[in-house]
Every structure is written in C-alpha cells, then in structure tokens.
C-alpha cells in the first residue's frame, strides 16, 4: 500500500511489468506457432518442397487435425496477448492517475 495512504488501498494491484513480459512471451509464442503452422501446411500440400516415398508416407500417416493445431494455438495466444495488453494499460493508467491526484492534494470524489 506504499504510496496510496490517502486511498487506503492500492488502486491497481499487480505487477504491470510482469504482465508486459507475459504479453511479449505470448506474442513471440504465437509468432512461432504461426511459422510452424505455415511450414506444416506446406509439407501437407504436396508442394515441390518435399517429394518422394518418405513425403508420401508421412502425409498418409499424418492426422488431418495436426496441421490445424498450431494455427489454433497461435490464434489463442495472439488473443491472449491482445487482452493482456489491454489489461496492462489499465492498471498503469490507474496508477498514474492516483499518483497525480496524490500530488494534487488527495482523492477527489
């Protein structure tokens, strides 16, 4: 509660720096999964990048769901990062407002 004695509580609990770090990790993971999804789709597409018996056997054994999984995970992590960004901005703004009001002489009602 340091710095918020006039309020009697922390107006924006949590650690915004940790949220920002999680946002960055989620975004980086989403980007990696996007690359994996594109690579897997290219391998499944019977394109010129991979031909021969091994490619044919791999495509035959591959579950139809597997190529979609990295894309779905990428979408989920990208959405999580978007929401974490919004959540991060809110407590940062609330803390700045609380600090300005504390400097101005207390809480306004």
CSV table of C-alpha atoms in Angstrom, one decimal:
chain,number,residue,atom,x,y,z
A,1,UNK,CA,0.0,0.0,0.0
A,2,UNK,CA,3.0,2.2,-0.2
A,3,UNK,CA,2.2,5.5,-1.9
A,4,UNK,CA,-1.6,5.1,-1.6
A,5,UNK,CA,-2.2,6.0,2.1
A,6,UNK,CA,-4.8,8.6,1.2
A,7,UNK,CA,-6.8,5.9,-0.7
A,8,UNK,CA,-6.4,3.2,1.9
A,9,UNK,CA,-5.8,0.6,-0.8
A,10,UNK,CA,-3.7,0.0,-4.0
A,11,UNK,CA,-5.9,1.3,-6.9
A,12,UNK,CA,-4.2,-1.0,-9.3
A,13,UNK,CA,-2.8,-4.1,-7.7
A,14,UNK,CA,-0.4,-6.4,-9.5
A,15,UNK,CA,2.8,-6.1,-11.3
A,16,UNK,CA,2.4,-4.4,-14.8
A,17,UNK,CA,6.0,-5.3,-15.7
A,18,UNK,CA,5.2,-9.0,-15.3
A,19,UNK,CA,2.1,-8.7,-17.3
A,20,UNK,CA,4.0,-6.9,-20.1
A,21,UNK,CA,6.6,-9.7,-20.0
A,22,UNK,CA,3.9,-12.3,-20.3
A,23,UNK,CA,2.4,-10.4,-23.2
A,24,UNK,CA,5.7,-10.4,-25.1
A,25,UNK,CA,6.2,-14.1,-24.5
A,26,UNK,CA,2.7,-14.9,-25.6
A,27,UNK,CA,3.2,-12.8,-28.8
A,28,UNK,CA,6.5,-14.5,-29.5
A,29,UNK,CA,5.0,-17.9,-29.0
A,30,UNK,CA,2.1,-17.0,-31.3
A,31,UNK,CA,4.5,-16.0,-34.0
A,32,UNK,CA,6.5,-19.2,-33.7
A,33,UNK,CA,3.3,-21.3,-33.8
A,34,UNK,CA,2.3,-19.3,-36.9
A,35,UNK,CA,5.5,-20.3,-38.6
A,36,UNK,CA,5.1,-23.9,-37.6
A,37,UNK,CA,1.6,-23.9,-39.0
A,38,UNK,CA,2.7,-22.5,-42.3
A,39,UNK,CA,5.5,-25.0,-42.5
A,40,UNK,CA,3.3,-27.9,-41.7
A,41,UNK,CA,0.7,-26.8,-44.2
A,42,UNK,CA,3.4,-26.5,-46.9
A,43,UNK,CA,4.5,-30.1,-46.2
A,44,UNK,CA,1.0,-31.4,-46.3
A,45,UNK,CA,0.1,-29.5,-49.5
A,46,UNK,CA,2.1,-31.9,-51.8
A,47,UNK,CA,4.2,-28.9,-52.9
A,48,UNK,CA,7.6,-29.2,-54.6
A,49,UNK,CA,9.5,-28.7,-51.3
A,50,UNK,CA,9.2,-32.4,-50.2
A,51,UNK,CA,8.7,-35.2,-52.6
A,52,UNK,CA,9.3,-38.9,-52.6
A,53,UNK,CA,8.3,-42.0,-50.7
A,54,UNK,CA,9.0,-40.5,-47.3
A,55,UNK,CA,6.9,-37.5,-48.0
A,56,UNK,CA,4.0,-39.7,-49.3
A,57,UNK,CA,4.2,-41.9,-46.3
A,58,UNK,CA,4.4,-39.0,-43.9
A,59,UNK,CA,1.3,-37.3,-45.5
A,60,UNK,CA,-0.6,-40.6,-45.4
A,61,UNK,CA,0.1,-41.1,-41.7
A,62,UNK,CA,-0.5,-37.5,-40.7
A,63,UNK,CA,-3.7,-36.8,-38.8
A,64,UNK,CA,-5.8,-34.3,-40.6
A,65,UNK,CA,-6.2,-32.4,-37.3
A,66,UNK,CA,-2.4,-32.0,-36.7
A,67,UNK,CA,-1.8,-29.2,-39.2
A,68,UNK,CA,-4.7,-27.2,-37.7
A,69,UNK,CA,-3.4,-27.4,-34.1
A,70,UNK,CA,-0.5,-24.9,-34.4
A,71,UNK,CA,-2.8,-22.4,-36.2
A,72,UNK,CA,-5.5,-22.7,-33.5
A,73,UNK,CA,-2.9,-22.4,-30.7
A,74,UNK,CA,-1.4,-19.3,-32.5
A,75,UNK,CA,-4.8,-17.7,-32.6
A,76,UNK,CA,-5.4,-18.4,-28.9
A,77,UNK,CA,-2.1,-17.0,-27.8
A,78,UNK,CA,-2.5,-13.9,-30.1
A,79,UNK,CA,-5.9,-13.2,-28.5
A,80,UNK,CA,-4.4,-13.7,-25.0
A,81,UNK,CA,-1.6,-11.2,-25.8
A,82,UNK,CA,-4.2,-8.7,-27.1
A,83,UNK,CA,-6.2,-9.0,-23.9
A,84,UNK,CA,-3.1,-8.9,-21.7
A,85,UNK,CA,-2.0,-5.7,-23.5
A,86,UNK,CA,-5.4,-4.1,-22.6
A,87,UNK,CA,-5.2,-5.3,-19.0
A,88,UNK,CA,-1.6,-4.0,-18.7
A,89,UNK,CA,-2.6,-0.5,-19.9
A,90,UNK,CA,-5.5,-0.1,-17.4
A,91,UNK,CA,-3.6,-0.5,-14.1
A,92,UNK,CA,-0.7,1.6,-15.5
A,93,UNK,CA,-3.2,4.4,-16.3
A,94,UNK,CA,-4.9,4.0,-12.9
A,95,UNK,CA,-1.6,4.2,-11.1
A,96,UNK,CA,-0.6,7.4,-13.0
A,97,UNK,CA,-4.0,8.9,-12.1
A,98,UNK,CA,-3.7,8.0,-8.5
A,99,UNK,CA,-0.2,9.5,-8.3
A,100,UNK,CA,-1.3,12.8,-10.0
A,101,UNK,CA,-4.2,13.1,-7.5
A,102,UNK,CA,-2.0,12.3,-4.6
A,103,UNK,CA,0.3,15.1,-5.7
A,104,UNK,CA,-2.6,17.4,-6.2
A,105,UNK,CA,-3.8,17.0,-2.6
A,106,UNK,CA,-5.7,13.8,-2.3
A,107,UNK,CA,-8.6,11.9,-3.7
A,108,UNK,CA,-11.4,13.8,-5.4
A,109,UNK,CA,-14.9,12.5,-5.1
